[in-house]
Short mmCIF file of C-alpha atoms in Angstrom, two decimals:
data_model
loop_
_atom_site.label_atom_id
_atom_site.label_comp_id
_atom_site.label_asym_id
_atom_site.label_seq_id
_atom_site.Cartn_x
_atom_site.Cartn_y
_atom_site.Cartn_z
CA UNK A 1 -24.90 36.98 3.51
CA UNK A 2 -23.09 40.22 4.18
CA UNK A 3 -23.31 43.72 2.79
CA UNK A 4 -20.54 44.27 0.27
CA UNK A 5 -19.21 47.06 -1.90
CA UNK A 6 -21.73 49.61 -3.33
CA UNK A 7 -24.58 47.94 -1.50
CA UNK A 8 -24.19 44.62 -3.30
CA UNK A 9 -24.76 41.48 -1.26
CA UNK A 10 -21.87 39.19 -0.65
CA UNK A 11 -22.51 35.48 -0.24
CA UNK A 12 -20.27 32.51 0.32
CA UNK A 13 -20.24 29.56 -2.02
CA UNK A 14 -20.41 25.97 -0.91
CA UNK A 15 -18.39 23.76 -3.20
CA UNK A 16 -18.15 19.99 -3.22
CA UNK A 17 -14.65 18.91 -4.11
CA UNK A 18 -15.02 15.23 -4.90
CA UNK A 19 -15.90 12.47 -4.28
CA UNK A 20 -15.32 11.84 -7.98
CA UNK A 21 -12.62 14.45 -8.42
CA UNK A 22 -9.47 12.84 -9.87
CA UNK A 23 -7.22 14.82 -7.57
CA UNK A 24 -8.75 13.45 -4.41
CA UNK A 25 -7.05 10.08 -4.95
CA UNK A 26 -10.06 7.92 -4.43
CA UNK A 27 -13.29 9.10 -3.01
CA UNK A 28 -12.63 11.95 -0.65
CA UNK A 29 -15.32 14.60 -0.52
CA UNK A 30 -14.34 18.03 0.76
CA UNK A 31 -17.18 20.46 1.45
CA UNK A 32 -15.54 23.83 1.01
CA UNK A 33 -17.01 27.19 1.87
CA UNK A 34 -15.56 29.79 -0.45
CA UNK A 35 -15.48 33.55 -0.49
CA UNK A 36 -14.24 34.33 -3.94
CA UNK A 37 -11.41 31.83 -4.22
CA UNK A 38 -10.52 31.90 -0.56
CA UNK A 39 -11.43 28.92 1.60
CA UNK A 40 -13.36 29.89 4.72
CA UNK A 41 -14.03 26.40 6.01
CA UNK A 42 -13.42 22.82 4.99
CA UNK A 43 -15.35 19.76 6.07
CA UNK A 44 -13.96 16.41 4.88
CA UNK A 45 -16.63 13.81 4.29
CA UNK A 46 -15.31 10.28 4.38
CA UNK A 47 -16.75 6.80 4.27
CA UNK A 48 -17.34 6.26 0.55
CA UNK A 49 -14.88 3.38 0.54
CA UNK A 50 -15.86 1.82 3.83
CA UNK A 51 -15.58 -1.96 3.68
CA UNK A 52 -15.99 -2.82 7.33
CA UNK A 53 -12.43 -4.06 7.76
CA UNK A 54 -12.65 -4.07 11.55
CA UNK A 55 -16.04 -5.76 11.75
CA UNK A 56 -14.90 -8.31 9.17
CA UNK A 57 -12.14 -9.39 11.56
CA UNK A 58 -14.71 -10.42 14.14
CA UNK A 59 -16.16 -12.97 11.70
CA UNK A 60 -13.00 -14.35 10.08
CA UNK A 61 -10.39 -16.54 11.71
CA UNK A 62 -6.87 -15.13 11.91
CA UNK A 63 -5.66 -17.01 8.85
CA UNK A 64 -8.73 -15.95 6.86
CA UNK A 65 -8.19 -12.34 7.83
CA UNK A 66 -4.52 -12.34 6.79
CA UNK A 67 -5.11 -11.74 3.03
CA UNK A 68 -7.69 -9.08 3.86
CA UNK A 69 -5.25 -6.81 5.70
CA UNK A 70 -3.30 -6.25 2.46
CA UNK A 71 -6.35 -4.40 1.22
CA UNK A 72 -6.40 -1.76 3.95
CA UNK A 73 -3.84 0.24 2.03
CA UNK A 74 -3.53 -1.12 -1.47
CA UNK A 75 -0.30 0.74 -2.11
CA UNK A 76 1.50 -0.55 0.94
CA UNK A 77 -0.05 -3.90 1.76
CA UNK A 78 3.15 -5.34 3.21
CA UNK A 79 3.08 -2.98 6.15
CA UNK A 80 -0.33 -4.03 7.38
CA UNK A 81 0.50 -7.69 6.75
CA UNK A 82 3.64 -7.29 8.81
CA UNK A 83 1.76 -5.51 11.57
CA UNK A 84 -0.88 -8.22 11.79
CA UNK A 85 1.64 -11.07 11.63
CA UNK A 86 3.82 -9.40 14.21
CA UNK A 87 0.96 -9.12 16.67
CA UNK A 88 0.05 -12.79 16.32
CA UNK A 89 3.72 -13.79 16.57
CA UNK A 90 4.22 -11.75 19.73
CA UNK A 91 1.07 -13.16 21.27
CA UNK A 92 2.02 -16.76 20.51
CA UNK A 93 5.76 -16.25 21.21
CA UNK A 94 6.88 -17.23 17.73
CA UNK A 95 10.47 -16.29 17.00
CA UNK A 96 11.42 -15.23 13.47
CA UNK A 97 14.66 -16.43 11.92
CA UNK A 98 17.29 -13.80 11.03
CA UNK A 99 16.79 -14.48 7.33
CA UNK A 100 13.04 -13.97 7.50
CA UNK A 101 13.50 -10.73 9.40
CA UNK A 102 15.81 -9.38 6.72
CA UNK A 103 13.52 -10.54 3.92
CA UNK A 104 10.70 -8.67 5.60
CA UNK A 105 12.77 -5.49 5.85
CA UNK A 106 13.66 -5.80 2.18
CA UNK A 107 10.05 -6.22 1.10
CA UNK A 108 8.80 -3.45 3.37
CA UNK A 109 11.29 -0.98 1.97
CA UNK A 110 10.58 -2.00 -1.63
CA UNK A 111 6.91 -1.51 -0.87
CA UNK A 112 7.65 1.91 0.59
CA UNK A 113 9.51 2.82 -2.60
CA UNK A 114 6.60 1.75 -4.80
CA UNK A 115 4.21 3.73 -2.63
CA UNK A 116 6.32 6.90 -2.65
CA UNK A 117 6.92 6.62 -6.41
CA UNK A 118 3.20 6.56 -7.06
CA UNK A 119 2.76 9.54 -4.77
CA UNK A 120 5.36 11.56 -6.66
CA UNK A 121 3.62 10.88 -9.95
CA UNK A 122 0.13 11.55 -8.63
CA UNK A 123 1.16 14.71 -6.79
CA UNK A 124 2.79 16.19 -9.86
CA UNK A 125 -0.24 15.20 -11.91
CA UNK A 126 -2.39 17.18 -9.46
CA UNK A 127 -0.21 20.20 -10.09
CA UNK A 128 -0.55 19.81 -13.84
CA UNK A 129 2.81 18.20 -14.67
CA UNK A 130 2.11 15.10 -16.73
CA UNK A 131 5.55 13.70 -17.60
CA UNK A 132 6.76 12.75 -14.09
CA UNK A 133 3.70 10.55 -13.66
CA UNK A 134 4.80 8.32 -16.52
CA UNK A 135 8.39 8.23 -15.34
CA UNK A 136 7.52 7.30 -11.77
CA UNK A 137 5.03 4.67 -12.94
CA UNK A 138 7.72 3.19 -15.15
CA UNK A 139 10.08 2.78 -12.22
CA UNK A 140 7.28 1.54 -9.98
CA UNK A 141 6.58 -1.13 -12.57
CA UNK A 142 10.05 -2.61 -11.97
CA UNK A 143 9.27 -2.98 -8.28
CA UNK A 144 5.81 -4.41 -8.96
CA UNK A 145 7.19 -6.95 -11.41
CA UNK A 146 9.61 -8.13 -8.78
CA UNK A 147 6.70 -8.50 -6.36
CA UNK A 148 4.73 -10.36 -9.00
CA UNK A 149 7.53 -12.87 -9.49
CA UNK A 150 8.14 -13.40 -5.81
CA UNK A 151 4.68 -13.26 -4.27
CA UNK A 152 2.37 -13.91 -7.20
CA UNK A 153 0.59 -10.57 -7.15
CA UNK A 154 1.41 -6.97 -7.84
CA UNK A 155 -0.39 -5.30 -4.98
CA UNK A 156 -2.17 -7.79 -2.70
CA UNK A 157 0.80 -9.90 -1.74
CA UNK A 158 -0.35 -12.21 1.07
CA UNK A 159 3.35 -13.04 1.41
CA UNK A 160 4.02 -12.62 5.12
CA UNK A 161 2.69 -15.43 7.28
CA UNK A 162 2.70 -16.07 10.99
CA UNK A 163 6.27 -17.14 11.68
CA UNK A 164 8.00 -16.00 8.54
CA UNK A 165 7.39 -15.52 4.84
CA UNK A 166 5.66 -17.80 2.35
CA UNK A 167 8.60 -18.78 0.22
CA UNK A 168 12.25 -17.94 0.34
CA UNK A 169 13.55 -14.84 -1.41
CA UNK A 170 14.53 -15.17 -5.04
CA UNK A 171 15.07 -12.92 -8.04
CA UNK A 172 17.90 -11.11 -6.29
CA UNK A 173 19.11 -9.86 -9.68
CA UNK A 174 15.86 -7.96 -10.12
CA UNK A 175 16.42 -6.14 -6.84
CA UNK A 176 20.02 -5.41 -7.76
CA UNK A 177 18.83 -3.87 -10.99
CA UNK A 178 16.31 -1.72 -9.14
CA UNK A 179 19.08 -0.51 -6.82
CA UNK A 180 21.26 0.25 -9.81
CA UNK A 181 18.70 2.07 -11.92
CA UNK A 182 16.61 3.92 -9.37
CA UNK A 183 19.20 6.43 -8.03
CA UNK A 184 19.70 7.81 -11.54
CA UNK A 185 15.97 8.04 -12.08
CA UNK A 186 15.54 9.88 -8.78
CA UNK A 187 18.16 12.34 -10.02
CA UNK A 188 16.06 12.77 -13.15
CA UNK A 189 12.95 13.52 -11.08
CA UNK A 190 14.88 16.07 -9.09
CA UNK A 191 16.13 17.71 -12.27
CA UNK A 192 12.59 18.02 -13.58
CA UNK A 193 10.75 18.85 -10.38
CA UNK A 194 12.73 20.14 -7.43
CA UNK A 195 13.83 23.57 -8.70
CA UNK A 196 11.16 24.02 -11.32
CA UNK A 197 9.86 27.59 -10.86
CA UNK A 198 6.24 26.59 -11.50
CA UNK A 199 6.48 23.75 -8.99
CA UNK A 200 8.12 26.07 -6.47
CA UNK A 201 5.38 28.68 -6.93
CA UNK A 202 2.70 26.06 -6.33
CA UNK A 203 4.28 24.41 -3.28
CA UNK A 204 6.69 26.77 -1.46
CA UNK A 205 5.08 28.28 1.64
CA UNK A 206 1.82 26.52 0.86
CA UNK A 207 0.09 24.45 3.52
CA UNK A 208 2.50 25.28 6.29
CA UNK A 209 2.23 22.69 9.05
CA UNK A 210 3.57 24.03 12.33
CA UNK A 211 5.09 21.62 14.82
CA UNK A 212 2.44 22.28 17.46
CA UNK A 213 -0.41 21.78 14.96
CA UNK A 214 1.15 18.55 13.70
CA UNK A 215 1.46 17.27 17.25
CA UNK A 216 -2.10 18.29 18.17
CA UNK A 217 -3.55 16.62 15.12
CA UNK A 218 -1.56 13.39 15.71
CA UNK A 219 0.24 13.68 12.39
CA UNK A 220 2.96 11.08 11.89
CA UNK A 221 5.25 9.84 9.17
CA UNK A 222 6.79 11.95 6.45
CA UNK A 223 4.37 14.84 7.01
CA UNK A 224 5.56 15.17 10.59
CA UNK A 225 9.23 14.79 9.74
CA UNK A 226 8.94 17.49 7.04
CA UNK A 227 7.80 19.82 9.84
CA UNK A 228 11.01 19.30 11.76
CA UNK A 229 10.06 16.64 14.30
CA UNK A 230 12.32 13.62 14.24
CA UNK A 231 9.98 10.72 14.91
CA UNK A 232 10.56 7.57 12.94
CA UNK A 233 9.53 4.23 14.40
CA UNK A 234 12.13 2.43 12.32
CA UNK A 235 14.76 3.66 14.78
CA UNK A 236 13.35 1.43 17.52
CA UNK A 237 11.78 -1.30 15.44
CA UNK A 238 12.98 -4.81 16.23
CA UNK A 239 13.10 -5.72 12.53
CA UNK A 240 15.47 -2.87 11.78
CA UNK A 241 17.90 -3.72 14.58
CA UNK A 242 21.44 -3.64 13.23
CA UNK A 243 20.56 -1.42 10.29
CA UNK A 244 22.24 1.91 9.77
CA UNK A 245 19.50 4.38 9.25
CA UNK A 246 19.07 8.15 9.46
CA UNK A 247 15.52 9.46 9.61
CA UNK A 248 14.79 12.17 7.08
CA UNK A 249 13.98 15.37 8.95
CA UNK A 250 13.39 18.68 7.17
CA UNK A 251 12.53 22.08 8.62
CA UNK A 252 10.54 23.42 5.66
CA UNK A 253 7.03 22.67 6.99
CA UNK A 254 5.42 23.40 3.60
CA UNK A 255 4.22 21.24 0.71
CA UNK A 256 7.63 21.48 -0.95
CA UNK A 257 9.34 20.11 2.16
CA UNK A 258 6.95 17.17 2.17
CA UNK A 259 7.86 16.46 -1.44
CA UNK A 260 11.58 16.73 -0.72
CA UNK A 261 11.29 14.50 2.32
CA UNK A 262 9.71 11.73 0.24
CA UNK A 263 12.47 11.99 -2.35
CA UNK A 264 15.06 11.67 0.42
CA UNK A 265 13.11 8.76 1.92
CA UNK A 266 13.40 6.94 -1.39
CA UNK A 267 17.17 7.20 -1.13
CA UNK A 268 17.10 6.11 2.51
CA UNK A 269 14.95 3.09 1.57
CA UNK A 270 17.42 2.13 -1.16
CA UNK A 271 20.15 2.30 1.42
CA UNK A 272 18.20 -0.04 3.72
CA UNK A 273 17.57 -2.44 0.84
CA UNK A 274 21.31 -2.62 0.14
CA UNK A 275 21.96 -3.50 3.77
CA UNK A 276 19.15 -6.06 3.79
CA UNK A 277 20.50 -7.75 0.66
CA UNK A 278 23.91 -7.89 2.27
CA UNK A 279 22.47 -9.49 5.41
CA UNK A 280 20.35 -11.96 3.44
CA UNK A 281 23.36 -13.14 1.45
CA UNK A 282 25.09 -14.04 4.73
CA UNK A 283 22.29 -16.35 5.90
CA UNK A 284 21.21 -19.66 4.46
CA UNK A 285 17.80 -20.95 3.53
CA UNK A 286 16.28 -22.98 6.32
CA UNK A 287 13.55 -25.55 6.23
CA UNK A 288 10.41 -23.83 7.35
CA UNK A 289 8.20 -24.99 10.18
CA UNK A 290 4.98 -23.09 10.02
CA UNK A 291 2.34 -23.29 12.67
CA UNK A 292 -0.86 -24.93 11.52
CA UNK A 293 -3.14 -22.32 9.97
CA UNK A 294 -6.26 -23.77 11.48
CA UNK A 295 -7.00 -23.30 15.11
CA UNK A 296 -4.82 -20.28 15.83
CA UNK A 297 -6.20 -18.86 19.04
CA UNK A 298 -4.82 -15.83 20.82
CA UNK A 299 -4.74 -16.13 24.60
CA UNK A 300 -7.19 -13.86 26.38
CA UNK A 301 -5.88 -10.32 26.58
CA UNK A 302 -5.18 -7.14 24.70
CA UNK A 303 -2.46 -6.78 22.08
CA UNK A 304 -1.02 -3.66 20.50
CA UNK A 305 1.67 -3.13 17.88
CA UNK A 306 2.83 -0.34 15.63
CA UNK A 307 4.95 0.20 12.54
CA UNK A 308 6.20 3.06 10.40
CA UNK A 309 4.08 2.83 7.23
CA UNK A 310 4.61 5.16 4.23
CA UNK A 311 1.71 7.32 5.36
CA UNK A 312 2.59 7.53 9.00
CA UNK A 313 2.27 5.43 12.08
CA UNK A 314 0.07 2.40 11.60
CA UNK A 315 -1.02 0.43 14.60
CA UNK A 316 -3.26 -2.44 15.49
CA UNK A 317 -5.16 -3.23 18.65
CA UNK A 318 -6.64 -6.67 19.24
CA UNK A 319 -8.79 -7.69 22.16
CA UNK A 320 -9.10 -11.44 22.35
CA UNK A 321 -11.30 -13.55 24.57
CA UNK A 322 -9.33 -16.67 23.71
CA UNK A 323 -11.38 -17.59 20.63
CA UNK A 324 -10.16 -18.16 17.10
CA UNK A 325 -11.57 -14.74 16.16
CA UNK A 326 -10.78 -11.44 17.86
CA UNK A 327 -13.43 -9.86 20.07
CA UNK A 328 -12.45 -6.45 18.72
CA UNK A 329 -9.82 -5.33 16.24
CA UNK A 330 -8.90 -1.71 15.64
CA UNK A 331 -6.58 -0.20 13.04
CA UNK A 332 -4.88 3.16 13.28
CA UNK A 333 -3.85 4.50 9.91
CA UNK A 334 -1.84 7.61 9.11
CA UNK A 335 -4.06 9.00 6.34
CA UNK A 336 -7.09 9.27 8.61
CA UNK A 337 -5.33 11.93 10.62
CA UNK A 338 -4.04 13.70 7.51
CA UNK A 339 -7.61 14.07 6.24
CA UNK A 340 -8.63 15.58 9.54
CA UNK A 341 -5.74 18.01 9.26
CA UNK A 342 -7.21 19.46 6.06
CA UNK A 343 -9.82 21.23 8.19
CA UNK A 344 -7.04 23.33 9.64
CA UNK A 345 -4.53 23.45 6.80
CA UNK A 346 -6.89 24.70 4.08
CA UNK A 347 -8.25 27.66 6.04
CA UNK A 348 -7.42 30.95 4.33
CA UNK A 349 -5.78 29.24 1.35
CA UNK A 350 -6.91 29.62 -2.24
CA UNK A 351 -8.97 26.95 -3.96
CA UNK A 352 -6.27 26.03 -6.48
CA UNK A 353 -3.81 25.52 -3.63
CA UNK A 354 -6.23 23.16 -1.91
CA UNK A 355 -5.38 20.41 -4.39
CA UNK A 356 -1.65 20.96 -3.93
CA UNK A 357 -1.93 20.88 -0.15
CA UNK A 358 -4.24 17.86 0.00
CA UNK A 359 -1.99 16.06 -2.47
CA UNK A 360 1.15 16.81 -0.50
CA UNK A 361 -0.22 14.99 2.56
CA UNK A 362 -0.32 11.66 0.66
CA UNK A 363 -3.86 10.61 1.49
CA UNK A 364 -5.03 7.13 0.52
CA UNK A 365 -8.75 6.72 0.95
CA UNK A 366 -9.08 2.97 1.54
CA UNK A 367 -6.79 3.52 4.49
CA UNK A 368 -9.01 6.32 5.80
CA UNK A 369 -12.32 4.52 5.42
CA UNK A 370 -11.05 0.99 6.18
CA UNK B 1 15.00 29.83 -15.89
CA UNK B 2 18.02 27.53 -15.79
CA UNK B 3 16.12 24.99 -13.73
CA UNK B 4 13.28 25.04 -16.23
CA UNK B 5 15.69 24.36 -19.09
CA UNK B 6 17.37 21.49 -17.26
CA UNK B 7 13.95 19.99 -16.60
CA UNK B 8 12.91 20.35 -20.23
CA UNK B 9 16.15 18.77 -21.44
CA UNK B 10 15.60 15.82 -19.10
CA UNK B 11 12.11 15.35 -20.49
CA UNK B 12 13.42 15.77 -24.03
CA UNK B 13 15.93 12.98 -23.41
CA UNK B 14 13.01 10.57 -23.12
CA UNK B 15 12.02 11.18 -26.74
CA UNK B 16 14.88 8.94 -27.82
CA UNK B 17 14.15 6.10 -25.44
CA UNK B 18 12.35 2.93 -26.35
CA UNK B 19 8.66 2.83 -25.44
CA UNK B 20 7.84 0.98 -22.25
CA UNK B 21 4.11 0.57 -22.80
CA UNK B 22 2.28 -2.18 -24.69
CA UNK B 23 -0.84 -1.85 -26.83
CA UNK B 24 -2.79 -4.06 -24.47
CA UNK B 25 -5.49 -6.04 -26.25
CA UNK B 26 -3.22 -6.73 -29.22
CA UNK B 27 0.00 -7.29 -27.33
CA UNK B 28 0.19 -8.94 -23.95
CA UNK B 29 2.92 -9.00 -21.38
CA UNK B 30 4.22 -12.34 -20.29
CA UNK B 31 3.25 -12.88 -16.69
CA UNK B 32 5.36 -14.58 -14.09
CA UNK B 33 4.46 -18.27 -13.65
CA UNK B 34 3.85 -17.53 -9.97
CA UNK B 35 1.04 -15.10 -10.83
CA UNK B 36 -2.13 -15.89 -8.92
CA UNK B 37 -4.96 -15.94 -11.43
CA UNK B 38 -7.66 -18.40 -12.35
CA UNK B 39 -8.02 -21.48 -10.15
CA UNK B 40 -7.73 -25.08 -11.27
CA UNK B 41 -8.03 -28.19 -9.16
CA UNK B 42 -7.15 -31.80 -9.62
CA UNK B 43 -6.60 -34.59 -7.13
CA UNK B 44 -8.83 -33.24 -4.36
CA UNK B 45 -9.26 -35.54 -1.35
CA UNK B 46 -12.10 -33.55 0.15
CA UNK B 47 -10.42 -32.52 3.41
CA UNK B 48 -12.11 -29.12 3.40
CA UNK B 49 -9.13 -27.05 4.56
CA UNK B 50 -9.48 -24.72 1.57
CA UNK B 51 -12.97 -23.75 2.66
CA UNK B 52 -11.76 -23.02 6.16
CA UNK B 53 -8.95 -20.69 5.04
CA UNK B 54 -10.91 -18.90 2.29
CA UNK B 55 -11.69 -15.34 3.43
CA UNK B 56 -14.49 -14.65 0.96
CA UNK B 57 -16.57 -17.82 1.07
CA UNK B 58 -15.84 -18.65 -2.55
CA UNK B 59 -15.52 -22.39 -1.94
CA UNK B 60 -18.56 -24.54 -1.21
CA UNK B 61 -18.90 -28.31 -1.11
CA UNK B 62 -21.50 -30.95 -0.44
CA UNK B 63 -20.87 -34.04 1.65
CA UNK B 64 -22.73 -37.31 1.72
CA UNK B 65 -23.64 -39.33 4.80
CA UNK B 66 -20.14 -40.90 4.94
CA UNK B 67 -18.66 -37.40 5.31
CA UNK B 68 -17.21 -37.73 1.83
CA UNK B 69 -17.20 -34.76 -0.49
CA UNK B 70 -19.53 -35.38 -3.40
CA UNK B 71 -19.15 -32.09 -5.28
CA UNK B 72 -17.54 -28.75 -4.81
CA UNK B 73 -17.60 -25.36 -6.50
CA UNK B 74 -15.17 -22.46 -6.73
CA UNK B 75 -17.00 -19.20 -7.29
CA UNK B 76 -14.61 -16.91 -9.17
CA UNK B 77 -16.97 -13.97 -8.67
CA UNK B 78 -16.29 -14.14 -4.96
CA UNK B 79 -12.62 -15.15 -5.19
CA UNK B 80 -10.13 -12.44 -4.19
CA UNK B 81 -7.14 -14.41 -5.54
CA UNK B 82 -5.32 -14.39 -2.23
CA UNK B 83 -4.05 -17.92 -2.76
CA UNK B 84 -4.78 -19.15 0.76
CA UNK B 85 -6.49 -22.32 -0.57
CA UNK B 86 -3.48 -23.07 -2.75
CA UNK B 87 -0.95 -22.49 0.03
CA UNK B 88 -2.74 -24.63 2.59
CA UNK B 89 -3.93 -27.49 0.39
CA UNK B 90 -2.19 -30.56 1.86
CA UNK B 91 -2.13 -32.37 -1.51
CA UNK B 92 -1.22 -29.42 -3.71
CA UNK B 93 -4.46 -30.04 -5.57
CA UNK B 94 -5.22 -26.36 -6.20
CA UNK B 95 -3.22 -24.43 -8.75
CA UNK B 96 -3.52 -20.82 -9.79
CA UNK B 97 -2.57 -20.08 -13.37
CA UNK B 98 -1.49 -16.72 -14.80
CA UNK B 99 -4.88 -16.06 -16.36
CA UNK B 100 -6.47 -12.75 -15.57
CA UNK B 101 -9.01 -12.13 -18.32
CA UNK B 102 -11.96 -13.73 -16.62
CA UNK B 103 -14.74 -11.71 -18.25
CA UNK B 104 -17.38 -13.83 -19.92
CA UNK B 105 -20.86 -13.53 -21.42
CA UNK B 106 -21.90 -16.65 -19.59
CA UNK B 107 -22.04 -16.32 -15.82
CA UNK B 108 -21.66 -20.05 -15.28
CA UNK B 109 -18.11 -19.78 -16.70
CA UNK B 110 -17.16 -18.05 -13.47
CA UNK B 111 -18.21 -20.99 -11.38
CA UNK B 112 -15.90 -23.97 -11.46
CA UNK B 113 -17.83 -27.08 -10.48
CA UNK B 114 -16.28 -30.45 -9.83
CA UNK B 115 -17.90 -33.73 -9.04
CA UNK B 116 -16.56 -36.37 -6.76
CA UNK B 117 -14.01 -36.01 -4.02
CA UNK B 118 -11.19 -38.24 -5.18
CA UNK B 119 -10.93 -37.20 -8.77
CA UNK B 120 -11.37 -34.11 -10.81
#
């Protein structure tokens, strides 16, 4: 409480943003301290969606845990599946066939597209624009229907297995249609959103993320690349070997740059899908020899792997004592660090910008709480 | 101002497009045959692999003194529809049908019980 104008007392207001606020994309609770509309401090409160993913791993065998990892990030399940499978494959020296590698790239990039499309819709919805949400959901539906045909589910795929993929790729025509239609739709989004004066006023120079801050807060993924640091794991990933790929790097640092970077990433993903389709068409279906699901045991030791997920670097750490369950399993997810960044990024901003800034970081709460 | 107009025109264009949504309870979308929904079993030999690969403990069975499965249950309340049991069943005895409306007034509808190991 401080002395204000004409002897009136000036107090700060504590405001709970969430956990049921629709703009917090799940159950994020931000405890904001406000002076007028200005944010003096922000304390993110997480854990409302905690499911004990890491502890669960200590009870379930590797094959039982495989469908569970899809649920860490429900918008990009493939990435965590791939990460988990990759770690087991590396530990047991299982070699993937060329065709399976390319199928995995194809599915990962399609999954990235569906994730980014939902983000575009939800972000614009946060800012008060309703139409783009319906358009992006419509395009996302095409991708989800392809996933439904191929894997049997729209979001929890359980498609990658140790040593390959469950069944061979099919429905190539569906993918070709997505590649054909989506570029025009992205142009439509850009026409509606990119130069819209209201959108520009809400996002330009808002939530500026300096390079040093991004590095100190361990920010990765699109948020980092929109701040001008070129760091994309896909450049060195063994799956993406032989793919032509340019990481999207922008110098804008603000919420608008993060939006633009995701739009450009969509195009880059489409480009990768085209290459993957081309590579898949050159290989033939092979008879699959899967390792027996029961009795997978990792040799004693520690295992680490990482991948470029839509929300930043995702990594896994497994410590095994040679049993059929891990002794300890740890996930690193991109959103967790983005939530932590809000403490810094929201300081001195106005309350109505808080939603725009938090939205621009693409936070997914199941990934944060695990 | 120009950007705003271009945006509005693009939105306006959608007025003349066909609707993409369905009025759900009345109209239903045809699901892919591969869709993983409600479980059905037939031809079980009682090997027990499904129970070992199930992540949520939805499958339970009883065995007699000869180690033969006498009855088994699938608890759809616990099932997460991951399909592990279907993928690893050596006899292809478990099928998942594209049925997703599992709500029921009777809780026992969500528990699929089968008697005997060699038949359904």
